[in-house]
mmCIF file of C-alpha atoms and ligand atoms in Angstrom:
data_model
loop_
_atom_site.group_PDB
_atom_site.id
_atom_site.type_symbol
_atom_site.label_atom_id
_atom_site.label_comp_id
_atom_site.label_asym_id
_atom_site.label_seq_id
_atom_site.Cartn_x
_atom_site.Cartn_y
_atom_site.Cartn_z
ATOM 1 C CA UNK A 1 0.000 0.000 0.000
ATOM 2 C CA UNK A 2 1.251 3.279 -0.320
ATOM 3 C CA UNK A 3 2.146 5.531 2.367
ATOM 4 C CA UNK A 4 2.287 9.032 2.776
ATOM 5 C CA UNK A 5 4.033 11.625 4.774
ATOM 6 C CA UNK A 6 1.699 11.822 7.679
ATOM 7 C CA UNK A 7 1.266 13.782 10.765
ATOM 8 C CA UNK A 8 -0.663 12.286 13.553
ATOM 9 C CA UNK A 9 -2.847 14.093 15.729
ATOM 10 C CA UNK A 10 -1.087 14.975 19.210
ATOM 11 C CA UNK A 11 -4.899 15.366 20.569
ATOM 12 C CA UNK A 12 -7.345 12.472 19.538
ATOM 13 C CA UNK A 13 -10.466 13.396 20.038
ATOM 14 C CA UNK A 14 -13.260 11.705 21.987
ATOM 15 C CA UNK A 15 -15.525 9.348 19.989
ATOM 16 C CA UNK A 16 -19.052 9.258 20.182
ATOM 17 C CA UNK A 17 -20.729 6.502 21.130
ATOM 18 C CA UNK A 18 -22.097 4.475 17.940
ATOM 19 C CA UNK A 19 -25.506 4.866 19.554
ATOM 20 C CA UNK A 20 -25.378 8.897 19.573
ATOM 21 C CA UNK A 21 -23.921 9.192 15.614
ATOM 22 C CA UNK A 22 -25.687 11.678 13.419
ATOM 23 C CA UNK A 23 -25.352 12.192 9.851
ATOM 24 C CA UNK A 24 -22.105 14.122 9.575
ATOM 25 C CA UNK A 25 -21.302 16.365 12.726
ATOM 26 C CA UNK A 26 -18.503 14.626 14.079
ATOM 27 C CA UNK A 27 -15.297 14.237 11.833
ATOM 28 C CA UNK A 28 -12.157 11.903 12.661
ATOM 29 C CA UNK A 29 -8.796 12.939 14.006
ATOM 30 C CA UNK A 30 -6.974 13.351 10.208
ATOM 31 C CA UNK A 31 -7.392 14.394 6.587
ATOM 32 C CA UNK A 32 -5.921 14.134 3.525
ATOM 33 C CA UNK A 33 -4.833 16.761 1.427
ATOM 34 C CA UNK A 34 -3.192 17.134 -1.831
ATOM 35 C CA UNK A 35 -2.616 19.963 -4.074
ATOM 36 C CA UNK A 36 -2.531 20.514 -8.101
ATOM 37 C CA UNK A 37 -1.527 23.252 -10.201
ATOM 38 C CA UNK A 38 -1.241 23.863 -14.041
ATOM 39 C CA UNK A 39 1.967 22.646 -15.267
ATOM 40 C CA UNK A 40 3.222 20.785 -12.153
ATOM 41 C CA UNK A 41 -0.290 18.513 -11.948
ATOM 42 C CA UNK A 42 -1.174 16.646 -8.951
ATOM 43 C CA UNK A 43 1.455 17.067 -6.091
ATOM 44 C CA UNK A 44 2.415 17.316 -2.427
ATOM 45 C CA UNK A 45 -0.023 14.201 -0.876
ATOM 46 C CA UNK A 46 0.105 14.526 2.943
ATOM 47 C CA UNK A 47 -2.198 12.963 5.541
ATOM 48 C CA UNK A 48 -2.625 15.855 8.657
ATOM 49 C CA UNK A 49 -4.481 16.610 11.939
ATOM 50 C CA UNK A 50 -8.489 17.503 10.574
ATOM 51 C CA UNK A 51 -8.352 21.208 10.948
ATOM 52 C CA UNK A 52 -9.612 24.210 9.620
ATOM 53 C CA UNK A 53 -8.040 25.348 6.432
ATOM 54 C CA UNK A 54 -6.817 28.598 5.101
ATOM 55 C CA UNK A 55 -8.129 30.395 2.915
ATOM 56 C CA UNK A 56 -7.672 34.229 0.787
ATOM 57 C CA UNK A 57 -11.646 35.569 1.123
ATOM 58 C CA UNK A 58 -10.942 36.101 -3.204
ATOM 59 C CA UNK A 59 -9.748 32.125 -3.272
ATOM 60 C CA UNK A 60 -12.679 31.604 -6.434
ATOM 61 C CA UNK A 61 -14.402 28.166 -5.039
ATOM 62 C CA UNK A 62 -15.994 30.818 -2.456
ATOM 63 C CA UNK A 63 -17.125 33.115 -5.418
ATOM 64 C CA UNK A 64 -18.155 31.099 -8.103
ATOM 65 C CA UNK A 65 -18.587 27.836 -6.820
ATOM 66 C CA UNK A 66 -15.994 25.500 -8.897
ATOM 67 C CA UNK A 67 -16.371 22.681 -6.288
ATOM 68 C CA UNK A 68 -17.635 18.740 -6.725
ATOM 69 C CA UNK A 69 -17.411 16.485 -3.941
ATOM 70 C CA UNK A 70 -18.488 12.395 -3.731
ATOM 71 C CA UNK A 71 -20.275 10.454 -0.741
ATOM 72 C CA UNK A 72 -19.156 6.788 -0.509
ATOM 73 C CA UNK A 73 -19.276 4.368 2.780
ATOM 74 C CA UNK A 74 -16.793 2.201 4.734
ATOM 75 C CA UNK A 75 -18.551 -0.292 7.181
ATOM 76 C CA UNK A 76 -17.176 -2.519 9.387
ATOM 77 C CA UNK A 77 -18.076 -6.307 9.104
ATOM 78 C CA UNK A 78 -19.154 -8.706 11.492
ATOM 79 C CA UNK A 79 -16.114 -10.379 10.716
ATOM 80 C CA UNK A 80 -14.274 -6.960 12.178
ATOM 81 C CA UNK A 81 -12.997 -6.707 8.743
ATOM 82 C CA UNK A 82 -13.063 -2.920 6.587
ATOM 83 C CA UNK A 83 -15.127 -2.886 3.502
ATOM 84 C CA UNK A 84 -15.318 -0.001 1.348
ATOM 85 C CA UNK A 85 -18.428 -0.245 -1.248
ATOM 86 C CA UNK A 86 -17.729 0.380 -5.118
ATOM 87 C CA UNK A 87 -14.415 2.953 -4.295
ATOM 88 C CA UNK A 88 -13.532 2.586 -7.946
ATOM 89 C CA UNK A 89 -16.526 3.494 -9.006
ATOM 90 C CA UNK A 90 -17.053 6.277 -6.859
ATOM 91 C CA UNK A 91 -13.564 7.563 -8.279
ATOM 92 C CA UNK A 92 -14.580 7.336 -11.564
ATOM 93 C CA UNK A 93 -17.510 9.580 -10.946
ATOM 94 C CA UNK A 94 -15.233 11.639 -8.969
ATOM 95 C CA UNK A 95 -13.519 12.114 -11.942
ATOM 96 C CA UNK A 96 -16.766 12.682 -14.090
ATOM 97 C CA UNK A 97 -18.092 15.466 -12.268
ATOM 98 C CA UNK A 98 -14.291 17.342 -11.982
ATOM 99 C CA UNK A 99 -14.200 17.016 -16.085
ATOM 100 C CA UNK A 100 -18.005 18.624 -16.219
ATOM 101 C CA UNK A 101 -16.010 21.381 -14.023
ATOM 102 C CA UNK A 102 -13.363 22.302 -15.831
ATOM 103 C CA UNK A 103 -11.605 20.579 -13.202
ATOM 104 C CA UNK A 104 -8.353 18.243 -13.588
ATOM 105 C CA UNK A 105 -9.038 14.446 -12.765
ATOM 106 C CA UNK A 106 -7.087 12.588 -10.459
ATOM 107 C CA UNK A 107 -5.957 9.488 -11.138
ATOM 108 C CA UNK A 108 -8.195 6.676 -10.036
ATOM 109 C CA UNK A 109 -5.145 4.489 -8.321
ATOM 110 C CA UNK A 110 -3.878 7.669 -6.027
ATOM 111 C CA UNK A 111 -8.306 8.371 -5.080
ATOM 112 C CA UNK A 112 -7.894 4.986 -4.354
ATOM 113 C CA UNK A 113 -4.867 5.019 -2.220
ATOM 114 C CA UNK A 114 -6.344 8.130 -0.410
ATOM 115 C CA UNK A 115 -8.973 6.252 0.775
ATOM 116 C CA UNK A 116 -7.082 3.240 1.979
ATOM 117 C CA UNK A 117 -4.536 5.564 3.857
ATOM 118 C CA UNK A 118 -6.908 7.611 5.556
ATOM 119 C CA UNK A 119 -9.480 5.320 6.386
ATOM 120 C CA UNK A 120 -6.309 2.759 7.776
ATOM 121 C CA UNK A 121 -4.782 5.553 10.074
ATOM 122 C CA UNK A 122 -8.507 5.905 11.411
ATOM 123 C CA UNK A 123 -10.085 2.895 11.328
ATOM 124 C CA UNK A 124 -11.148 3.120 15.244
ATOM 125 C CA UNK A 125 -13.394 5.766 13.922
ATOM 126 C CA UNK A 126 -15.433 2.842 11.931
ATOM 127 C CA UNK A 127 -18.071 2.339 14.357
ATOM 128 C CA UNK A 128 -19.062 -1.372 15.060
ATOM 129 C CA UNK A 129 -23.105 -1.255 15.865
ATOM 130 C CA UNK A 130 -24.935 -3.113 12.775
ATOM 131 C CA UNK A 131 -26.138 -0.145 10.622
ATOM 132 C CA UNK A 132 -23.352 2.654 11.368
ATOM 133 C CA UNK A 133 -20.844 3.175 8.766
ATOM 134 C CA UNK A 134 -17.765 5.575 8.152
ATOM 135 C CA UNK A 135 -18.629 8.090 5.459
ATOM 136 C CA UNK A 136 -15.793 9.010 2.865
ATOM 137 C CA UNK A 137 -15.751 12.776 1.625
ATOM 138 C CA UNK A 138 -13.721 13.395 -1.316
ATOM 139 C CA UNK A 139 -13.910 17.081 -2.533
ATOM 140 C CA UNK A 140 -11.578 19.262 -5.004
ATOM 141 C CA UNK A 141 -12.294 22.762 -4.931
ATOM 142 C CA UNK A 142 -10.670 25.624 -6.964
ATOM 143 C CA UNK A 143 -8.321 27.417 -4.877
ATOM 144 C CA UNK A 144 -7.103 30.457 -7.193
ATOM 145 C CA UNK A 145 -7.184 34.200 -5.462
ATOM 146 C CA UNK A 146 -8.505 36.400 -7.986
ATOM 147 C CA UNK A 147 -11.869 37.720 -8.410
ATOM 148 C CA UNK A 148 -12.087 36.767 -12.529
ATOM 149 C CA UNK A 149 -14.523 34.135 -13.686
ATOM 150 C CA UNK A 150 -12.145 31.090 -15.027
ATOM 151 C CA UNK A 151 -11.260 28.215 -14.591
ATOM 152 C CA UNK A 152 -8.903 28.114 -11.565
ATOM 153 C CA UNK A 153 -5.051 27.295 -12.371
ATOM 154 C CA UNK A 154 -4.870 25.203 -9.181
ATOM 155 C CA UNK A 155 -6.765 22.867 -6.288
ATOM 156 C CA UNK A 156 -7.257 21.296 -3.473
ATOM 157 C CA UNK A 157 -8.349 17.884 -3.062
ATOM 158 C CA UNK A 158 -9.089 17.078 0.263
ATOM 159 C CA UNK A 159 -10.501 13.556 2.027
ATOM 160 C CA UNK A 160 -12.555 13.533 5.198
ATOM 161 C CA UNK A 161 -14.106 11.266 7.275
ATOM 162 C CA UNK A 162 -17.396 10.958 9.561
ATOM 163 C CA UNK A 163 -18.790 8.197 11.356
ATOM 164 C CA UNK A 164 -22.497 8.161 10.798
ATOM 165 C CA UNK A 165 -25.270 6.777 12.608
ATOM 166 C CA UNK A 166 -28.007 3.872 11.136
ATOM 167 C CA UNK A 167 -30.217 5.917 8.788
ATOM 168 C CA UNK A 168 -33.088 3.746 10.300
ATOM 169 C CA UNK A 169 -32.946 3.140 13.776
ATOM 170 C CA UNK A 170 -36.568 1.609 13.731
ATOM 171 C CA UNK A 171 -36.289 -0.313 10.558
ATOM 172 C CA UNK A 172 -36.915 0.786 6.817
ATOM 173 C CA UNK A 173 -39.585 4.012 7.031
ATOM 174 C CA UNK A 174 -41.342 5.097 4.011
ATOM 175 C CA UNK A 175 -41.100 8.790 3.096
ATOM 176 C CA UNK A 176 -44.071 11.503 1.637
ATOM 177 C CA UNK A 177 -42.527 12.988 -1.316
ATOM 178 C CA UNK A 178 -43.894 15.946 -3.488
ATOM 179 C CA UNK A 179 -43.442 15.921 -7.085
ATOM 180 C CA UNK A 180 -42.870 19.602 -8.113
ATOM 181 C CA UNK A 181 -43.468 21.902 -11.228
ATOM 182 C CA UNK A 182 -42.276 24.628 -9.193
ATOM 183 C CA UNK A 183 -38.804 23.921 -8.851
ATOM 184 C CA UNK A 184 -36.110 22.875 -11.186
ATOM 185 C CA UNK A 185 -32.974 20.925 -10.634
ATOM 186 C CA UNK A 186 -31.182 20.332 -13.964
ATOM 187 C CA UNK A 187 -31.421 20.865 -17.245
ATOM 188 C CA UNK A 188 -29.135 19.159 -20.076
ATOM 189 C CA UNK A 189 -26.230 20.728 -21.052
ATOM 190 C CA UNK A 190 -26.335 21.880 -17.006
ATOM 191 C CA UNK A 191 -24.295 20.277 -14.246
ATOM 192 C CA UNK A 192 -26.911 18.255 -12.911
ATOM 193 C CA UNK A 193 -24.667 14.855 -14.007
ATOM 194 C CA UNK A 194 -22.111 16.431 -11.469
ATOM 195 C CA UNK A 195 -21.723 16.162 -7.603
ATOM 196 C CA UNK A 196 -21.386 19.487 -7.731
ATOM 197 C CA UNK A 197 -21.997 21.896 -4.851
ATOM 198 C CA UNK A 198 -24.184 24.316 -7.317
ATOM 199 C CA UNK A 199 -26.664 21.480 -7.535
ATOM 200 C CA UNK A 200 -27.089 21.455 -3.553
ATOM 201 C CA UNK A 201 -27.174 25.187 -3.118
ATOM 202 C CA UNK A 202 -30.137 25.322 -5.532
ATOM 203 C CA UNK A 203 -32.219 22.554 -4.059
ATOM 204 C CA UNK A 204 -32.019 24.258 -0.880
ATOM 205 C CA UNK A 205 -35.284 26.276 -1.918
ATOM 206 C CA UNK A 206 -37.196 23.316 -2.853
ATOM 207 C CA UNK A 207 -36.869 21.866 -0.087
ATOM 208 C CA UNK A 208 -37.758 24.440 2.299
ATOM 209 C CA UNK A 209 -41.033 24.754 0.134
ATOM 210 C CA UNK A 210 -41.777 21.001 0.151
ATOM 211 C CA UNK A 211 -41.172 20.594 4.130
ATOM 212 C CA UNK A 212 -43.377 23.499 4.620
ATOM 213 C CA UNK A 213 -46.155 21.695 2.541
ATOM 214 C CA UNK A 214 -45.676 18.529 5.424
ATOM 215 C CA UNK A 215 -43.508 16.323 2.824
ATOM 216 C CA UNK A 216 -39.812 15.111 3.435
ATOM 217 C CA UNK A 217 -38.217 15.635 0.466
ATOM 218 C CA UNK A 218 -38.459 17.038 -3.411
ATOM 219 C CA UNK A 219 -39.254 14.875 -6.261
ATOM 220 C CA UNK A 220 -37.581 16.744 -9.650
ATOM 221 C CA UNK A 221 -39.569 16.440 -13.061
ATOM 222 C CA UNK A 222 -37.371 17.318 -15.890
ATOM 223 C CA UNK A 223 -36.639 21.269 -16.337
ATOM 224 C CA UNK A 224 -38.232 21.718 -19.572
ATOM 225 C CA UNK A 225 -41.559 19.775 -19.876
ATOM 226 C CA UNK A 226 -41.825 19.728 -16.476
ATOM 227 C CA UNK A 227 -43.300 16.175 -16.998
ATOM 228 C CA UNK A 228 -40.728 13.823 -16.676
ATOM 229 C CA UNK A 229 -39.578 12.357 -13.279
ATOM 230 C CA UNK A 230 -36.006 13.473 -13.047
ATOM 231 C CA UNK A 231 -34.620 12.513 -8.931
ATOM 232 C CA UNK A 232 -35.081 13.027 -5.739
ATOM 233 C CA UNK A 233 -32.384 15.938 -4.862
ATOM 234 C CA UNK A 234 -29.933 13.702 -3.063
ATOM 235 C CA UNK A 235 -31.221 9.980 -4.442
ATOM 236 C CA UNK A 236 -32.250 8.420 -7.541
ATOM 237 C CA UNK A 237 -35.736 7.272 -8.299
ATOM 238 C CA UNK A 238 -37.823 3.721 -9.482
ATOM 239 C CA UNK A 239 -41.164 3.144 -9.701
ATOM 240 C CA UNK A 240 -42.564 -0.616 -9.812
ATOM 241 C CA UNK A 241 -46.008 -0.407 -11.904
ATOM 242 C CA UNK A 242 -46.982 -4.144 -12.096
ATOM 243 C CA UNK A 243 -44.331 -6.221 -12.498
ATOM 244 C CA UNK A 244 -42.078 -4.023 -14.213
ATOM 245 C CA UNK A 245 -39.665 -1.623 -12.656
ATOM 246 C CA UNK A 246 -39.214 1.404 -14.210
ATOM 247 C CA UNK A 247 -36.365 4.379 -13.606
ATOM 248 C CA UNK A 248 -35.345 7.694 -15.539
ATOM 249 C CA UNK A 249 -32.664 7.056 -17.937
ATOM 250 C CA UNK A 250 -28.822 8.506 -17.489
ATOM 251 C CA UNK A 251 -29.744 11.199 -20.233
ATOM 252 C CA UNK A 252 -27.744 14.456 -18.823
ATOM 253 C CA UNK A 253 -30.083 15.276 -16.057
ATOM 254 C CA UNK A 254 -29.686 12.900 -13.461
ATOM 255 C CA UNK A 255 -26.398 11.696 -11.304
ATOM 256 C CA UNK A 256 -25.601 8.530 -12.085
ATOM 257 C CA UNK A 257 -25.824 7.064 -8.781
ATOM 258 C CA UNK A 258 -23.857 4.474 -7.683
ATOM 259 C CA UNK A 259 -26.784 2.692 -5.602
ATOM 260 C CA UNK A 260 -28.800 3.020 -8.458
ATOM 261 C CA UNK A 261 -26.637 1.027 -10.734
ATOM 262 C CA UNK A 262 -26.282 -1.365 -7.793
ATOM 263 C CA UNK A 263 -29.801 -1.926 -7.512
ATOM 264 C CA UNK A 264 -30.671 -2.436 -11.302
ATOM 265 C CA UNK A 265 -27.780 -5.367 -11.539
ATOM 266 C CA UNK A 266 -29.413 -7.174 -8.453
ATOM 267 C CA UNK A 267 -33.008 -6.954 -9.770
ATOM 268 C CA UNK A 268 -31.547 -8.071 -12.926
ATOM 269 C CA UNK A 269 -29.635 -10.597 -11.846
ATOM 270 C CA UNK A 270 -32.772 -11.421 -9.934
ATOM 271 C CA UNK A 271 -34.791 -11.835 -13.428
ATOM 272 C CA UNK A 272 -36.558 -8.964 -13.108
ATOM 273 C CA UNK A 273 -38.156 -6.974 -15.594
ATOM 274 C CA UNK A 274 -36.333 -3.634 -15.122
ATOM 275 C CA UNK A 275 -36.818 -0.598 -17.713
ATOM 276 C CA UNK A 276 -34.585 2.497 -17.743
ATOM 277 C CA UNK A 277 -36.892 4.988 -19.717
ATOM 278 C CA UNK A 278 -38.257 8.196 -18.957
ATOM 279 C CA UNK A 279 -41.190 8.190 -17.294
ATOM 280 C CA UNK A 280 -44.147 10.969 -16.578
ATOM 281 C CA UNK A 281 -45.811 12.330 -13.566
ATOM 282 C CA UNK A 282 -49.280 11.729 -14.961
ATOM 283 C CA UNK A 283 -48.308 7.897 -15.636
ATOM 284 C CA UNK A 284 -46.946 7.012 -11.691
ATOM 285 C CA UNK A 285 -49.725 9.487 -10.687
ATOM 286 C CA UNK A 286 -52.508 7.829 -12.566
ATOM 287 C CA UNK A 287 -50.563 3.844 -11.504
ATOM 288 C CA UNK A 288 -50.512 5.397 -7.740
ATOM 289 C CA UNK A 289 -54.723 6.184 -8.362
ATOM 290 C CA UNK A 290 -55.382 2.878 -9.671
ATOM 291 C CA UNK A 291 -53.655 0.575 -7.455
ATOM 292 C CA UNK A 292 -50.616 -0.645 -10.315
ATOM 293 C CA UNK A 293 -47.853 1.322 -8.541
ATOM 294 C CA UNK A 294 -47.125 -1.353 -5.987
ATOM 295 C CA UNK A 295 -43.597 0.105 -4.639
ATOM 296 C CA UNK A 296 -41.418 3.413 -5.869
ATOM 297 C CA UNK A 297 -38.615 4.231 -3.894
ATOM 298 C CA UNK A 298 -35.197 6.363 -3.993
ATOM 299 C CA UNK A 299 -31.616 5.195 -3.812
ATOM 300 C CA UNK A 300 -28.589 6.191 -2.407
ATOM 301 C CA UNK A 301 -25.614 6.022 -0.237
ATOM 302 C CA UNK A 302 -27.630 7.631 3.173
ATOM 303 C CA UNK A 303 -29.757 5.543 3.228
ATOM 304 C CA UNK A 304 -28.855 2.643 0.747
ATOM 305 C CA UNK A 305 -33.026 2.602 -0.281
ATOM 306 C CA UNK A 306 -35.683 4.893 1.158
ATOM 307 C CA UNK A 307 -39.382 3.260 0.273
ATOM 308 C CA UNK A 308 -41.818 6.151 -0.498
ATOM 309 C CA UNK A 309 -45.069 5.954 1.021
ATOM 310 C CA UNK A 310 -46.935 9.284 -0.084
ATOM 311 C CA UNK A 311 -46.318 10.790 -3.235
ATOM 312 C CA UNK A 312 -48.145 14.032 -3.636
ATOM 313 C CA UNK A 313 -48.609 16.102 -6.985
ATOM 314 C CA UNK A 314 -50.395 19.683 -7.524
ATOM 315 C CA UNK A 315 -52.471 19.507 -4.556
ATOM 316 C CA UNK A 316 -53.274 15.305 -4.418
ATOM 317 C CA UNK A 317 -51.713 12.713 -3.001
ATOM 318 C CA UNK A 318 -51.590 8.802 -3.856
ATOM 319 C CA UNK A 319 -50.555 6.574 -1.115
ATOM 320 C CA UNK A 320 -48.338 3.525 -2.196
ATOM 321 C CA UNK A 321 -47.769 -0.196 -1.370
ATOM 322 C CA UNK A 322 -50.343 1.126 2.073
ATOM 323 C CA UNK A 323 -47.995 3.778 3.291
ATOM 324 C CA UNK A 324 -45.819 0.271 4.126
ATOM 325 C CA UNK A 325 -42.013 -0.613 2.727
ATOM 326 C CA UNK A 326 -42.600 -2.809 -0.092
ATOM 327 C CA UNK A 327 -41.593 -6.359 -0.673
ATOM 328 C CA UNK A 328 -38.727 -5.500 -3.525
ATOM 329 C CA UNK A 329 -37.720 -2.149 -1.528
ATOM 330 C CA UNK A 330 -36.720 -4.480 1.846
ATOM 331 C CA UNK A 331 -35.295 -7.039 -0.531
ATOM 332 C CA UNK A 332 -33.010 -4.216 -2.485
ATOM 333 C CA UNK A 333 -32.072 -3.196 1.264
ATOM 334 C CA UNK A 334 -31.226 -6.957 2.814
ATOM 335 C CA UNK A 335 -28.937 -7.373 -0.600
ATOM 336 C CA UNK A 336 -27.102 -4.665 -0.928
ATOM 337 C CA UNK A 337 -26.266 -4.386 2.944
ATOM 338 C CA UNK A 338 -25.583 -7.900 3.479
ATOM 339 C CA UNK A 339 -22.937 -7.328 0.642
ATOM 340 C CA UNK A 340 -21.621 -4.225 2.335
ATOM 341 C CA UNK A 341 -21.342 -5.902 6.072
ATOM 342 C CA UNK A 342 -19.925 -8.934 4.436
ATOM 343 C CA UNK A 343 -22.639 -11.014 5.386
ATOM 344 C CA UNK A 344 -23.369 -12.613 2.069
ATOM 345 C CA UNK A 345 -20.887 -13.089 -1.040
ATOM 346 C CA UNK A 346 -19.622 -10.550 -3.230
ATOM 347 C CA UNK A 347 -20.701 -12.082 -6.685
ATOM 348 C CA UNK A 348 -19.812 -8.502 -8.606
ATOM 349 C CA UNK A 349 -16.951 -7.530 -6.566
ATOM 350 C CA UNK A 350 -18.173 -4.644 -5.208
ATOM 351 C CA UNK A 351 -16.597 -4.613 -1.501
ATOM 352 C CA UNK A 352 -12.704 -3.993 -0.892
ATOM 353 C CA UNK A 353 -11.048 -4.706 2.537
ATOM 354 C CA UNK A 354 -9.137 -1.628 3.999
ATOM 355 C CA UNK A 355 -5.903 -2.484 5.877
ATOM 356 C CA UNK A 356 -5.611 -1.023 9.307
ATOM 357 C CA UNK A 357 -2.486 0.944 9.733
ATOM 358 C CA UNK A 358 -1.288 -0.253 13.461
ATOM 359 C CA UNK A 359 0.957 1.582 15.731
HETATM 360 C C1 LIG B 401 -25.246 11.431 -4.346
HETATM 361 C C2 LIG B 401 -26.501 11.600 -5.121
HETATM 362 C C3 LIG B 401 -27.316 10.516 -5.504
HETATM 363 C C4 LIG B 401 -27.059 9.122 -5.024
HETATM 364 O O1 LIG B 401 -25.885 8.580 -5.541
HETATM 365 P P1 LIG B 401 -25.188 7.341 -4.857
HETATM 366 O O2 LIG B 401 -23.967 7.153 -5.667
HETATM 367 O O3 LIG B 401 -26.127 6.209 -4.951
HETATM 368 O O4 LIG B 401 -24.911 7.746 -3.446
HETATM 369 C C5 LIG B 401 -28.409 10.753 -6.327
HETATM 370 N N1 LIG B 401 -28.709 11.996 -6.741
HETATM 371 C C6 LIG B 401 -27.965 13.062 -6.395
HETATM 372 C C7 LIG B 401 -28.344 14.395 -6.893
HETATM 373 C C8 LIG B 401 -26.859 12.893 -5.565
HETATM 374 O O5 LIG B 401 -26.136 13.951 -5.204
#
């Protein structure tokens, strides 16, 4: 494996019990860092103390917003063993949304690497109660001082690391999402393929709006027919009408979520009828009113699957599968965690064991 120069903390902090994690508040005792700029590319790797960092108030990630970021997991197995889910291709969409960004890519081997460092030097911070996890968060952001609107000339990559509570702590619970025409996320030829912080700072709105209408999150249609079902703002959607599942297509709109592809291998390895096409409001609405929309449900790392039970639309509301997680929507979960914990084999490779640094 390779190492890097590395200096430890002199002042470990005090970790939380597993039962008291949140979703990102606490943050381990180091972080990795590594710096690029034009002609001398990726340089300087170092793992430090996690600490502030410093930064010029004209340094153009804080002005114009040339920043991605990814969200992966490592969770630690019954058998005590380190598994991080799908790292490559997390990297590789790492890499996606920097190229959308006029960003440079890093290679995939050194994101990699990163990863198995940092998450070695802290692996005490994996927590061991079934359903906690370590989350992994890889950002580059432009680090320039001017005030111009460019590309920046050089970056910052930077890996941190929070131990995160189980997302259900009372078993799978359904969610009431609303379907807007209000609000848009993306548009093609827009950055919506990228983890990109834009995307997050304009779904902030949305939100607000649909939690003040009683829902939990914001369903996207597609931002110029406002027709099509686009995502969820932080997870990908499927619908199962019948016996078919049914999810929008990877057209320029949507993140290509890495729990998404996850889930469409198992259900087709499962012999499943499963259709990536676009798909309209009126259609799941008018499936929801006449009973054929048995489950729908959103994907993503948080919270692996997240069942919806309510889906409202311009002032109505269908309730699915009883307000109750559906049968395929607990399977999807069992799978794809019992792969992650190490529970069940690994038929697609997915997992990879993180050495513990010692000493
Ligand atoms: C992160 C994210 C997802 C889920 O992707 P995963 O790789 O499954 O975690 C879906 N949509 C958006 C907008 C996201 O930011």
């Amino acid at each position: 494996m390779a190492s890097f120069p590395t200096t430890r903390t002199t002042t470990p902090k005090q970790k939380p019990a597993d039962d008291a994690l949140a979703f990102g508040r606490v943050l381990t005792d180091h972080m990795f860092l590594m710096d690029y700029t034009d002609g001398e590319g990726w340089h300087s790797p170092r793992i430090l103390p996690h600490g502030p960092l410093s930064l010029d108030p004209a340094t153009t990630v804080l002005h114009y917003g040339q920043a991605i970021f990814d969200g992966l997991k490592a969770f630690r197995g019954a058998d005590g063993q380190i598994r991080l889910f799908r790292a490559d291709r997390h990297a590789q969409r790492f890499n996606r949304s920097a190229k959308l960004m006029c960003m440079p890519e890093l290679p995939v081997d050194v994101i990699r690497q990163s990863f198995d460092a940092l998450v070695g030097l802290d692996a005490d911070w994996v927590p061991r109660k079934p359903g906690t996890s370590l989350y992994l968060r890889p950002t580059i952001i432009a680090t320039d001082v001017m005030l111009g609107v460019h590309p920046s000339h050089s970056y910052l990559y930077f890996l941190i690391l929070s131990p995160v509570g189980s997302y259900y702590r009372e078993g799978v619970k359904p969610v009431r999402i609303l379907a807007t025409d209000s609000h848009v996320r993306a548009v093609k030829g827009g950055t919506g393929e990228a983890k990109t912080a834009a995307n997050y700072a304009q779904s902030l709105a949305g939100q607000r709006d649909a939690e003040a209408a009683g829902y939990t999150q914001v369903l996207y249609l597609d931002g110029v027919h406002r027709k099509y079902l686009d995502e969820v703002g932080t997870m990908n959607i499927m619908v199962k009408i019948g016996d078919e599942v049914i999810t929008p297509p990877l057209a320029g709109t949507i993140l290509d979520g890495v729990t998404r592809a996850s889930a469409l291998e198992l259900m087709r390895d499962w012999g499943l009828k499963v259709t990536e096409r676009p798909i309209t409001i009126d259609e799941v609405m008018q499936a929801g009113r006449d009973g054929s929309l048995q489950e729908m449900w959103g994907t993503g790392t948080a919270a692996v699957v997240s069942p919806v039970g309510t889906l409202g639309y311009q002032g109505e509301d269908v309730t699915i599968n009883g307000g109750q997680t559906g049968a395929l929507t607990q399977k999807l979960y069992d799978a794809i965690t019992a792969i992650q914990y190490g529970r069940s084999n690994d038929p697609h490779g997915w997992t990879s064991v993180v050495p513990e640094v010692r000493g």
